[in-house]
Coordinates of C-alpha atoms (C1' of nucleotides) in Angstrom, one line a residue:
Chain A
X1 CA 120.5 -115.8 -66.9
X2 CA 119.9 -112.5 -68.7
X3 CA 117.2 -110.3 -67.3
X4 CA 114.6 -110.9 -70.0
X5 CA 114.6 -114.6 -69.2
X6 CA 113.6 -114.1 -65.6
X7 CA 110.4 -112.6 -64.1
X8 CA 110.2 -110.2 -61.2
X9 CA 108.0 -111.4 -58.4
X10 CA 106.0 -108.2 -58.6
X11 CA 104.8 -109.1 -62.1
X12 CA 103.7 -112.7 -61.4
X13 CA 100.0 -111.8 -61.4
X14 CA 100.4 -111.1 -65.1
X15 CA 101.9 -114.5 -65.8
X16 CA 99.3 -116.8 -64.2
X17 CA 99.4 -120.3 -65.8
X18 CA 102.7 -119.5 -67.6
X19 CA 106.1 -121.0 -67.0
X20 CA 108.6 -118.5 -65.5
X21 CA 112.0 -118.4 -63.9
X22 CA 112.6 -116.4 -60.7
X23 CA 115.9 -115.5 -59.3
X24 CA 116.4 -114.4 -55.7
X25 CA 117.2 -115.4 -52.2
X26 CA 115.6 -118.0 -49.8
X27 CA 113.7 -115.9 -47.3
X28 CA 112.1 -118.8 -45.4
X29 CA 111.5 -122.4 -45.9
X30 CA 109.2 -125.0 -44.4
X31 CA 110.0 -128.5 -45.3
X32 CA 107.4 -131.3 -45.3
X33 CA 108.1 -135.0 -46.1
X34 CA 107.2 -134.8 -49.7
X35 CA 106.5 -131.1 -50.2
X36 CA 108.7 -128.0 -49.6
X37 CA 107.5 -124.4 -49.2
X38 CA 110.3 -122.1 -50.1
X39 CA 109.6 -118.4 -49.8
X40 CA 111.7 -116.6 -52.4
X41 CA 112.7 -112.9 -52.0
X42 CA 113.8 -111.1 -55.2
X43 CA 113.9 -107.4 -54.3
X44 CA 110.5 -106.8 -55.8
X45 CA 108.4 -109.0 -53.5
X46 CA 108.0 -112.4 -51.9
X47 CA 106.8 -115.6 -53.6
X48 CA 106.1 -119.0 -52.1
X49 CA 107.5 -121.7 -54.3
X50 CA 106.1 -125.2 -53.9
X51 CA 108.4 -128.1 -54.5
X52 CA 106.7 -131.5 -54.7
X53 CA 108.7 -134.7 -54.6
X54 CA 108.6 -136.4 -57.9
X55 CA 108.0 -133.2 -59.9
X56 CA 111.8 -132.4 -59.6
X57 CA 114.8 -134.7 -59.7
X58 CA 115.4 -136.3 -56.3
X59 CA 118.8 -134.7 -55.8
X60 CA 117.2 -131.3 -56.4
X61 CA 114.6 -132.0 -53.8
X62 CA 117.1 -133.0 -51.2
X63 CA 119.3 -130.0 -52.0
X64 CA 116.4 -127.6 -51.6
X65 CA 115.2 -129.4 -48.5
X66 CA 118.5 -128.5 -46.7
X67 CA 119.0 -125.1 -48.2
X68 CA 119.8 -122.4 -45.7
X69 CA 118.1 -119.1 -45.3
X70 CA 119.4 -116.4 -47.7
X71 CA 120.9 -119.0 -50.2
X72 CA 120.7 -117.5 -53.7
X73 CA 118.9 -119.6 -56.3
X74 CA 117.0 -119.6 -59.6
X75 CA 113.7 -121.5 -59.7
X76 CA 111.5 -122.4 -62.7
X77 CA 107.9 -123.4 -62.7
X78 CA 104.3 -122.7 -63.4
X79 CA 102.6 -119.6 -61.8
X80 CA 99.4 -120.4 -59.9
X81 CA 97.0 -117.9 -58.4
X82 CA 96.5 -119.0 -54.8
X83 CA 95.1 -116.8 -52.0
X84 CA 96.9 -119.0 -49.4
X85 CA 100.2 -117.6 -50.6
X86 CA 101.9 -114.2 -49.8
X87 CA 101.2 -111.9 -52.7
X88 CA 98.4 -114.1 -54.1
X89 CA 100.6 -116.1 -56.5
X90 CA 102.8 -119.1 -56.0
X91 CA 105.2 -121.1 -58.2
X92 CA 104.9 -124.9 -58.8
X93 CA 108.6 -125.7 -59.2
X94 CA 109.8 -128.0 -61.9
X95 CA 113.5 -127.0 -61.9
X96 CA 115.9 -125.2 -59.6
X97 CA 119.5 -124.2 -59.6
X98 CA 121.2 -123.2 -56.3
X99 CA 123.6 -120.4 -57.1
X100 CA 125.2 -120.0 -53.6
X101 CA 124.1 -122.1 -50.7
X102 CA 124.2 -120.4 -47.3
X103 CA 124.7 -121.7 -43.8
X104 CA 124.2 -120.0 -40.5
X105 CA 122.7 -116.7 -41.7
X106 CA 122.8 -114.6 -38.6
X107 CA 119.4 -112.8 -38.9
X108 CA 116.6 -115.3 -38.2
X109 CA 112.9 -114.8 -38.7
X110 CA 112.6 -114.2 -35.0
X111 CA 113.1 -111.1 -32.8
X112 CA 116.5 -109.4 -32.6
X113 CA 117.8 -106.5 -30.6
X114 CA 118.6 -103.1 -32.0
X115 CA 122.3 -103.3 -31.5
X116 CA 122.6 -106.7 -33.1
X117 CA 120.7 -105.5 -36.2
X118 CA 122.8 -102.4 -36.5
X119 CA 125.9 -104.4 -36.4
X120 CA 124.5 -106.5 -39.3
X121 CA 123.1 -103.6 -41.2
X122 CA 124.6 -104.9 -44.5
X123 CA 122.3 -108.0 -44.1
X124 CA 119.4 -106.4 -42.2
X125 CA 118.5 -104.6 -45.5
X126 CA 117.1 -107.9 -46.7
X127 CA 114.5 -108.0 -43.9
X128 CA 110.9 -107.1 -44.8
X129 CA 110.8 -104.1 -42.5
X130 CA 113.9 -102.4 -43.7
X131 CA 113.0 -103.2 -47.3
X132 CA 109.6 -101.5 -46.9
X133 CA 111.1 -98.5 -45.2
X134 CA 113.7 -98.2 -48.0
X135 CA 111.0 -98.3 -50.7
X136 CA 109.1 -95.6 -48.9
X137 CA 112.2 -93.5 -48.5
X138 CA 112.7 -93.8 -52.2
X139 CA 109.1 -92.6 -52.9
X140 CA 109.5 -89.7 -50.4
X141 CA 112.7 -88.5 -52.2
X142 CA 111.1 -88.8 -55.6
X143 CA 108.0 -87.0 -54.4
X144 CA 110.2 -84.2 -53.1
X145 CA 112.0 -83.7 -56.4
X146 CA 108.7 -84.0 -58.3
X147 CA 107.0 -81.4 -56.2
X148 CA 109.7 -78.8 -56.7
X149 CA 110.5 -79.6 -60.3
X150 CA 106.8 -79.4 -61.2
X151 CA 106.3 -76.1 -59.4
X152 CA 108.9 -73.9 -61.1
X153 CA 111.9 -74.5 -58.8
X154 CA 115.4 -74.9 -60.1
X155 CA 117.8 -77.4 -58.4
X156 CA 121.0 -75.7 -57.1
X157 CA 123.6 -77.9 -55.6
X158 CA 125.2 -76.2 -52.7
X159 CA 128.7 -77.2 -51.4
X160 CA 129.4 -79.7 -48.7
X161 CA 132.8 -78.1 -47.8
X162 CA 131.8 -74.7 -46.5
X163 CA 133.2 -71.6 -44.9
X164 CA 130.1 -70.2 -43.4
X165 CA 128.1 -71.1 -40.3
X166 CA 124.4 -71.3 -40.9
X167 CA 123.2 -72.7 -37.6
X168 CA 125.3 -73.2 -34.5
X169 CA 129.0 -72.9 -34.3
X170 CA 129.4 -75.6 -31.7
X171 CA 127.9 -78.3 -34.0
X172 CA 130.4 -78.1 -36.9
X173 CA 132.4 -81.0 -38.3
X174 CA 135.7 -79.5 -39.0
X175 CA 137.9 -80.8 -41.9
X176 CA 141.4 -80.1 -42.9
X177 CA 141.2 -78.6 -46.4
X178 CA 144.8 -78.5 -47.5
X179 CA 145.8 -76.9 -44.3
X180 CA 142.9 -74.6 -44.0
X181 CA 140.1 -75.5 -41.6
X182 CA 136.7 -75.8 -43.3
X183 CA 133.6 -77.6 -42.2
X184 CA 130.9 -79.9 -43.5
X185 CA 127.7 -78.2 -44.4
X186 CA 125.0 -77.7 -41.8
X187 CA 122.7 -76.1 -44.4
X188 CA 122.8 -74.9 -48.0
X189 CA 120.5 -72.0 -47.2
X190 CA 122.9 -69.1 -47.3
X191 CA 124.3 -70.2 -50.7
X192 CA 120.7 -70.8 -51.8
X193 CA 119.7 -67.2 -51.0
X194 CA 122.1 -66.0 -53.6
X195 CA 120.7 -68.5 -56.1
X196 CA 117.2 -67.3 -55.4
X197 CA 118.2 -63.8 -56.5
X198 CA 119.0 -65.4 -59.9
X199 CA 116.4 -68.1 -60.4
X200 CA 113.6 -66.9 -58.2
X201 CA 112.6 -70.3 -56.8
X202 CA 115.3 -72.8 -56.0
X203 CA 116.0 -75.8 -53.9
X204 CA 119.0 -77.9 -52.8
X205 CA 118.9 -81.5 -51.7
X206 CA 121.7 -83.4 -50.1
X207 CA 123.4 -84.7 -46.9
X208 CA 123.8 -82.4 -44.0
X209 CA 126.2 -82.7 -41.0
X210 CA 125.6 -81.7 -37.4
X211 CA 128.1 -82.5 -34.7
X212 CA 125.4 -82.6 -32.0
X213 CA 126.1 -85.1 -29.3
X214 CA 122.4 -86.0 -29.2
X215 CA 121.5 -89.6 -28.3
X216 CA 117.8 -89.5 -29.1
X217 CA 115.5 -91.2 -31.5
X218 CA 115.3 -88.2 -33.7
X219 CA 119.0 -87.3 -34.2
X220 CA 121.7 -88.4 -36.7
X221 CA 125.0 -86.6 -37.3
X222 CA 124.6 -87.1 -41.1
X223 CA 121.1 -86.8 -42.5
X224 CA 119.4 -85.7 -45.7
X225 CA 117.7 -82.3 -46.0
X226 CA 115.8 -80.6 -48.8
X227 CA 115.7 -76.8 -48.7
X228 CA 113.6 -74.6 -50.9
X229 CA 114.3 -70.9 -51.1
X230 CA 111.9 -68.4 -52.7
X231 CA 112.3 -64.7 -53.7
X232 CA 109.4 -62.4 -53.1
X233 CA 107.6 -64.5 -50.5
X234 CA 106.2 -63.7 -47.0
X235 CA 105.5 -66.0 -44.0
X236 CA 101.9 -66.9 -45.0
X237 CA 103.2 -67.8 -48.4
X238 CA 105.9 -70.0 -46.9
X239 CA 103.4 -71.8 -44.7
X240 CA 101.2 -72.5 -47.7
X241 CA 104.1 -73.8 -49.7
X242 CA 105.2 -76.1 -46.8
X243 CA 101.7 -77.6 -46.2
X244 CA 101.2 -78.2 -49.9
X245 CA 104.7 -79.8 -50.1
X246 CA 104.3 -82.1 -47.1
X247 CA 100.8 -83.1 -48.2
X248 CA 102.0 -84.0 -51.7
X249 CA 104.7 -86.3 -50.2
X250 CA 102.2 -88.1 -48.0
X251 CA 99.8 -88.5 -50.9
X252 CA 102.5 -90.1 -53.1
X253 CA 103.4 -92.6 -50.4
X254 CA 99.8 -93.5 -49.9
X255 CA 99.5 -94.0 -53.7
X256 CA 102.7 -95.9 -54.3
X257 CA 103.5 -97.8 -51.1
X258 CA 100.2 -98.9 -49.5
X259 CA 101.4 -102.5 -49.0
X260 CA 104.6 -101.2 -47.4
X261 CA 102.7 -99.0 -45.1
X262 CA 100.6 -102.1 -44.1
X263 CA 103.7 -104.2 -43.6
X264 CA 105.0 -101.5 -41.3
X265 CA 101.8 -101.1 -39.4
X266 CA 101.6 -97.4 -40.2
X267 CA 98.4 -95.5 -39.4
X268 CA 97.0 -95.1 -42.9
X269 CA 93.7 -93.5 -41.8
X270 CA 95.8 -90.8 -40.0
X271 CA 98.0 -90.2 -43.1
X272 CA 94.9 -89.8 -45.3
X273 CA 94.0 -86.8 -43.1
X274 CA 97.2 -85.0 -44.0
X275 CA 95.8 -82.3 -46.3
X276 CA 96.0 -78.5 -46.2
X277 CA 95.4 -76.5 -44.2
X278 CA 97.5 -77.5 -41.3
X279 CA 97.1 -76.0 -37.8
X280 CA 98.8 -72.6 -37.1
X281 CA 100.0 -71.5 -33.7
X282 CA 102.3 -68.7 -32.7
X283 CA 105.1 -69.4 -30.3
X284 CA 103.4 -67.3 -27.7
X285 CA 100.1 -69.3 -28.1
X286 CA 102.2 -72.5 -27.8
X287 CA 103.8 -71.3 -24.6
X288 CA 100.3 -70.4 -23.2
X289 CA 99.1 -74.0 -24.0
X290 CA 102.2 -75.5 -22.4
X291 CA 102.0 -73.5 -19.2
X292 CA 98.2 -73.5 -19.0
X293 CA 95.6 -76.0 -17.9
X294 CA 95.3 -77.5 -21.4
X295 CA 98.7 -79.1 -21.4
X296 CA 98.4 -80.0 -17.8
X297 CA 95.1 -81.8 -18.2
X298 CA 96.4 -83.5 -21.3
X299 CA 99.5 -84.8 -19.5
X300 CA 97.4 -85.8 -16.5
X301 CA 95.1 -87.8 -18.7
X302 CA 98.1 -89.3 -20.5
X303 CA 99.5 -90.4 -17.2
X304 CA 96.2 -91.9 -16.2
X305 CA 96.1 -93.8 -19.5
X306 CA 99.6 -95.1 -19.0
X307 CA 98.8 -96.2 -15.5
X308 CA 95.6 -98.0 -16.7
X309 CA 97.7 -99.8 -19.3
X310 CA 100.3 -100.7 -16.7
X311 CA 97.5 -102.2 -14.5
X312 CA 96.2 -104.3 -17.3
X313 CA 99.7 -105.5 -18.1
X314 CA 100.4 -106.3 -14.4
X315 CA 97.1 -108.3 -14.2
X316 CA 97.9 -110.2 -17.4
X317 CA 101.4 -111.0 -16.3
X318 CA 100.3 -112.2 -12.8
X319 CA 97.6 -114.4 -14.5
X320 CA 100.2 -116.0 -16.8
X321 CA 102.7 -116.5 -14.0
X322 CA 100.0 -118.4 -11.9
X323 CA 99.1 -120.5 -15.0
X324 CA 102.8 -121.2 -15.5
X325 CA 103.0 -122.9 -12.1
X326 CA 100.2 -125.4 -13.0
X327 CA 100.3 -128.7 -14.8
X328 CA 100.1 -128.4 -18.6
X329 CA 101.6 -129.5 -21.9
X330 CA 105.1 -128.3 -22.7
X331 CA 104.1 -126.4 -25.8
X332 CA 101.5 -124.5 -23.8
X333 CA 104.1 -123.5 -21.2
X334 CA 106.4 -122.3 -23.9
X335 CA 103.7 -120.2 -25.4
X336 CA 103.0 -118.6 -22.1
X337 CA 106.7 -117.9 -21.5
X338 CA 106.9 -116.2 -24.9
X339 CA 103.8 -114.1 -24.1
X340 CA 105.3 -113.1 -20.8
X341 CA 108.5 -111.9 -22.5
X342 CA 106.4 -109.7 -24.8
X343 CA 104.3 -108.3 -22.0
X344 CA 107.3 -107.6 -19.8
X345 CA 108.9 -105.6 -22.6
X346 CA 105.7 -103.6 -23.0
X347 CA 105.6 -103.1 -19.3
X348 CA 109.1 -101.7 -19.2
X349 CA 108.2 -99.3 -22.1
X350 CA 105.2 -98.0 -20.2
X351 CA 107.2 -97.7 -17.0
X352 CA 109.6 -95.4 -18.9
X353 CA 106.7 -93.3 -20.2
X354 CA 105.2 -93.1 -16.7
X355 CA 108.6 -92.0 -15.3
X356 CA 109.1 -89.3 -18.1
X357 CA 105.5 -87.9 -17.9
X358 CA 106.0 -85.8 -14.7
X359 CA 109.4 -84.6 -16.0
X360 CA 107.9 -83.5 -19.2
X361 CA 105.0 -81.9 -17.3
X362 CA 107.6 -80.0 -15.2
X363 CA 109.5 -78.9 -18.2
X364 CA 106.3 -77.6 -19.8
X365 CA 105.0 -75.9 -16.7
X366 CA 108.4 -74.2 -16.0
X367 CA 108.6 -73.0 -19.6
X368 CA 109.2 -69.2 -19.8
X369 CA 108.7 -67.0 -22.8
X370 CA 112.0 -66.6 -24.6
X371 CA 113.5 -70.1 -24.6
X372 CA 113.4 -72.3 -27.6
X373 CA 110.8 -75.1 -27.4
X374 CA 112.3 -78.4 -26.2
X375 CA 111.8 -81.8 -27.7
X376 CA 109.3 -82.8 -25.0
X377 CA 107.4 -79.5 -25.5
X378 CA 107.1 -80.1 -29.2
X379 CA 106.0 -83.7 -28.5
X380 CA 103.2 -82.4 -26.2
X381 CA 102.0 -79.9 -28.8
X382 CA 102.1 -82.4 -31.6
X383 CA 100.3 -85.1 -29.6
X384 CA 97.5 -82.7 -29.0
X385 CA 96.9 -82.4 -32.8
X386 CA 95.8 -84.9 -35.5
X387 CA 97.4 -82.9 -38.3
X388 CA 100.8 -81.1 -38.6
X389 CA 101.1 -77.9 -36.6
X390 CA 103.0 -74.8 -37.6
X391 CA 104.5 -72.9 -34.7
X392 CA 105.5 -69.4 -35.8
X393 CA 107.1 -66.2 -34.4
X394 CA 109.8 -67.5 -32.0
X395 CA 111.7 -65.1 -29.7
X396 CA 114.6 -63.4 -31.6
X397 CA 117.2 -64.5 -29.1
X398 CA 116.4 -68.2 -29.5
X399 CA 116.9 -68.2 -33.3
X400 CA 119.6 -67.8 -35.9
X401 CA 120.9 -64.4 -37.0
X402 CA 119.6 -64.5 -40.5
X403 CA 115.9 -64.7 -39.5
X404 CA 113.9 -61.6 -40.2
X405 CA 112.8 -59.5 -37.3
X406 CA 109.0 -59.1 -37.2
X407 CA 108.6 -55.4 -37.8
X408 CA 105.2 -55.5 -35.9
X409 CA 106.8 -57.1 -32.8
X410 CA 110.6 -56.7 -32.7
X411 CA 110.9 -59.4 -29.9
X412 CA 110.1 -62.1 -32.4
X413 CA 111.3 -63.3 -35.8
X414 CA 109.2 -64.4 -38.9
X415 CA 110.0 -68.0 -38.6
X416 CA 108.2 -71.3 -38.3
X417 CA 108.7 -74.9 -37.3
X418 CA 106.4 -77.7 -38.6
X419 CA 105.6 -80.4 -36.0
X420 CA 104.4 -83.7 -37.4
X421 CA 101.3 -85.0 -35.5
X422 CA 100.9 -87.6 -32.8
X423 CA 104.2 -87.0 -31.1
X424 CA 106.7 -87.2 -34.0
X425 CA 107.8 -83.6 -33.5
X426 CA 109.7 -81.2 -35.7
X427 CA 110.2 -82.1 -39.4
X428 CA 110.6 -78.6 -40.9
X429 CA 112.3 -75.4 -39.7
X430 CA 112.1 -72.3 -41.8
X431 CA 111.9 -68.5 -41.9
X432 CA 111.7 -65.3 -43.8
X433 CA 115.3 -64.0 -44.1
X434 CA 116.4 -60.6 -42.9
X435 CA 116.6 -58.5 -46.0
X436 CA 117.7 -55.2 -44.5
X437 CA 121.4 -54.6 -44.8
X438 CA 121.8 -52.6 -41.5
X439 CA 119.7 -54.9 -39.4
X440 CA 121.5 -58.0 -40.7
X441 CA 124.9 -56.4 -40.1
X442 CA 123.9 -55.6 -36.5
X443 CA 122.8 -59.2 -36.0
X444 CA 126.1 -60.6 -37.4
X445 CA 128.1 -58.4 -35.0
X446 CA 125.8 -59.2 -32.1
X447 CA 126.4 -62.9 -32.7
X448 CA 130.1 -62.4 -32.6
X449 CA 130.4 -63.5 -36.2
X450 CA 133.0 -62.0 -38.5
X451 CA 131.3 -59.6 -41.0
X452 CA 134.1 -60.1 -43.5
X453 CA 133.2 -63.8 -43.9
X454 CA 129.6 -62.8 -44.6
X455 CA 130.5 -60.0 -46.9
X456 CA 129.1 -61.8 -49.9
X457 CA 126.0 -62.6 -47.9
X458 CA 125.5 -59.0 -47.1
X459 CA 126.0 -58.2 -50.8
X460 CA 122.6 -59.8 -51.4
X461 CA 121.1 -57.0 -49.3
X462 CA 123.2 -54.4 -51.1
X463 CA 122.1 -55.2 -54.6
X464 CA 118.4 -55.5 -55.2
X465 CA 117.4 -57.0 -51.8
X466 CA 113.9 -58.5 -51.8
X467 CA 111.7 -60.2 -49.2
X468 CA 112.6 -63.9 -49.4
X469 CA 112.6 -67.1 -47.3
X470 CA 112.6 -70.8 -47.2
X471 CA 112.8 -73.9 -45.1
X472 CA 114.5 -77.2 -44.5
X473 CA 112.7 -80.6 -44.3
X474 CA 114.5 -83.6 -42.7
X475 CA 114.1 -86.6 -44.9
X476 CA 114.6 -89.3 -42.2
X477 CA 112.3 -87.6 -39.8
X478 CA 109.6 -87.4 -42.5
X479 CA 110.1 -91.1 -43.3
X480 CA 110.0 -92.0 -39.6
X481 CA 106.7 -90.1 -39.2
X482 CA 105.1 -91.6 -42.3
X483 CA 106.2 -95.2 -41.6
X484 CA 105.5 -95.0 -37.8
X485 CA 109.1 -96.0 -37.2
X486 CA 110.1 -95.0 -33.7
X487 CA 113.8 -94.3 -34.5
X488 CA 115.2 -92.4 -37.5
X489 CA 118.3 -94.6 -37.6
X490 CA 116.1 -97.2 -39.3
X491 CA 115.1 -94.6 -42.0
X492 CA 118.6 -94.1 -43.5
X493 CA 120.6 -97.0 -45.1
X494 CA 123.7 -96.5 -43.1
X495 CA 123.0 -94.3 -40.0
X496 CA 125.7 -92.1 -38.5
X497 CA 124.9 -91.4 -34.9
X498 CA 126.9 -89.5 -32.3
X499 CA 129.8 -91.8 -31.1
X500 CA 128.6 -94.7 -33.3
X501 CA 129.3 -95.7 -36.8
X502 CA 129.2 -99.4 -37.7
X503 CA 130.2 -99.7 -41.3
Chain B
rU1 C1' 127.9 -83.3 -20.1
rC2 C1' 123.7 -85.0 -16.8
rC3 C1' 119.6 -88.5 -15.2
rC4 C1' 117.2 -93.6 -15.5
rC5 C1' 117.5 -98.8 -17.2
rG6 C1' 120.2 -102.9 -18.9
rA7 C1' 124.4 -106.8 -20.1
rU8 C1' 123.1 -114.8 -18.9
rA9 C1' 123.9 -120.1 -25.3
rG10 C1' 124.7 -117.6 -32.3
rC11 C1' 119.7 -114.7 -31.4
rU12 C1' 115.4 -113.3 -27.9
rC13 C1' 114.8 -114.0 -23.0
rA14 C1' 113.9 -117.1 -17.9
rA15 C1' 116.3 -118.5 -13.3
rU16 C1' 111.0 -119.2 -7.3
rU17 C1' 114.8 -112.7 -4.6
rG18 C1' 121.9 -115.6 -1.9
rG19 C1' 121.7 -122.4 -2.7
rU20 C1' 123.0 -127.9 -8.8
rA21 C1' 122.4 -122.0 -15.0
rG22 C1' 117.0 -123.2 -18.2
rA23 C1' 113.5 -122.5 -22.6
rG24 C1' 112.2 -121.0 -27.5
rC25 C1' 114.3 -119.7 -32.1
rG26 C1' 118.6 -120.7 -35.0
rA27 C1' 122.2 -125.0 -36.2
rG28 C1' 122.6 -130.7 -37.1
rC29 C1' 119.8 -135.5 -37.6
rG30 C1' 115.0 -137.9 -38.2
rG31 C1' 109.3 -137.7 -39.2
rC32 C1' 105.1 -135.4 -41.8
rU33 C1' 101.6 -133.6 -49.1
rG34 C1' 99.2 -127.3 -48.0
rU35 C1' 102.6 -124.9 -44.6
rU36 C1' 102.1 -119.2 -43.4
rA37 C1' 107.6 -116.5 -37.7
rA38 C1' 104.6 -124.4 -39.6
rC39 C1' 104.5 -128.6 -36.4
rC40 C1' 106.6 -133.3 -33.6
rG41 C1' 111.1 -136.2 -31.6
rC42 C1' 116.4 -136.3 -30.7
rU43 C1' 121.6 -133.9 -30.5
rA44 C1' 125.2 -130.2 -29.8
rG45 C1' 125.7 -125.4 -27.7
rG46 C1' 127.9 -121.5 -21.2
rU47 C1' 134.6 -118.8 -17.3
rU48 C1' 126.6 -115.3 -16.6
rG49 C1' 130.3 -107.8 -20.1
rU50 C1' 135.5 -106.7 -17.3
rA51 C1' 138.1 -106.0 -12.5
rG52 C1' 137.8 -106.1 -7.4
rG53 C1' 134.8 -106.8 -2.8
rU54 C1' 131.0 -109.1 1.0
rU55 C1' 129.7 -114.4 2.0
rC56 C1' 130.3 -121.3 3.9
rG57 C1' 128.2 -120.2 -1.0
rA58 C1' 127.1 -114.7 -6.0
rG59 C1' 123.8 -114.8 -12.5
rU60 C1' 121.5 -112.6 -8.0
rC61 C1' 124.3 -108.0 -3.0
rC62 C1' 128.4 -103.7 -3.0
rU63 C1' 132.3 -100.5 -5.8
rA64 C1' 134.7 -99.1 -10.2
rC65 C1' 135.1 -99.5 -15.4
rU66 C1' 133.4 -100.9 -20.5
rC67 C1' 129.5 -101.4 -23.9
rG68 C1' 124.3 -100.8 -25.1
rG69 C1' 119.1 -98.7 -24.6
rG70 C1' 115.8 -94.6 -23.1
rG71 C1' 115.4 -89.4 -21.7
rA72 C1' 117.3 -84.0 -21.0
rG73 C1' 120.1 -80.0 -23.5
rC74 C1' 120.6 -78.8 -29.1
rC75 C1' 118.2 -79.6 -33.6
rA76 C1' 115.8 -81.4 -39.4

RNA sequence: UCCCCGAUAGCUCAAUUGGUAGAGCGAGCGGCUGUUAACCGCUAGGUUGUAGGUUCGAGUCCUACUCGGGGAGCCA
């Protein structure tokens, strides 16, 4: 069974009316008395294989008829173009070989809960949704490398065992490095700054670790981040780089993964709008929006929408419950019961939203200049826009020590966050770095950090310091946004969450 | 760490508000030549998360714990 004797499902359209052999796994089967419909999954796509009694040996027919989901097999037959089939092609089977028959595969083609699927992650990969997300993740990562490699950036691999704190001291994973405490990297940025002084434009790309005990849909303790760093750049330059970068990723996914996006139910029309320029707001403008009538009206309208949806759901549920009491065929009753389950789960989701809306309104209204923007605040801002939004110039005290103080307004730093639209929130954080030796040293001391540890970092300001800056983009958050996946744990093969690691 | 919600068959969920635990899917057997999460018939499948309490009687009410989901803080 060498590779050149088998044909990938993705290439069947080039083999119509030819005889081919497919290898893969049984995704689904529907058995008739004298005809079987086997849906084969081979990693490149799905193909419906038709097995007619009499066209294959009887024992093959019987074996295939009782074959369990996810059995591995090889099938040979003639390719036919048929619009009734998934993918537009099907296989008229003349011979088949079962490689490994399977019984009791745990993941059925029906609905499953989140916890169950995570516990079966090693098998859940095989499901359509995870497969499509995985392919899009692949494209996103390739597009990231492509963009930087094509734009004069040099890849610099920064260490995973580190001695320096880039973000927050409380969120470090400590490791015992031959008796010396080190920690896993939170960012490659500080190392990258030294590389930028050698290569000009650099980037690093790898896993990042944050020991934040966050239990939300946008947090992982291990995630992938790409960080470009550029010498001789200012804040407007960075924003331009970031919007071109993000737009190029989205464009690549639209080009390479349209059917995956369709499978996932992503909003393709919205993605097509993702082109420069993005919206630009200062932090102060964002605070004015949050505490002013605009956010208030927006949230009030949102609450009204939620309540209208709730009313509609309540009416539908009441209707179905009344119908359920009446006389009717069993299958009709079952259908109503299934519909009720779906509607009730929608209702519970909308109830949560209705419950959270006033809390978020309160948080937004109580917001005072000086705090960092909260998750809900970012969600509100991002929901109010149909394209990504840059929020720039945050208060100095809310941000990391290395960010450059704005010389025009010393209360703020020259930084930015990029919020993905329609509620997805932050996907990029970045800044111009403080390039003045004395200002940086003061910041290090003010933060209570040990200047000796940062001696090499200060050297970069001693020897030919230049204005420079960069940003970090979270891969899983980007994939979640593009695929319209609610939770980023679905956007990494083996998610590590606070307090939970399955395999 | 805090707030809200949940735990019933392998899976997803019901159980008329305290009165004999049910259905679909999945599994097994049978039927059907064009199915699309196929359909139809039959069969098997349960100490209702754990421990205690209230009650003639608890899946349902109370307390504690465990596990899970959502949200806050923090962040990519």
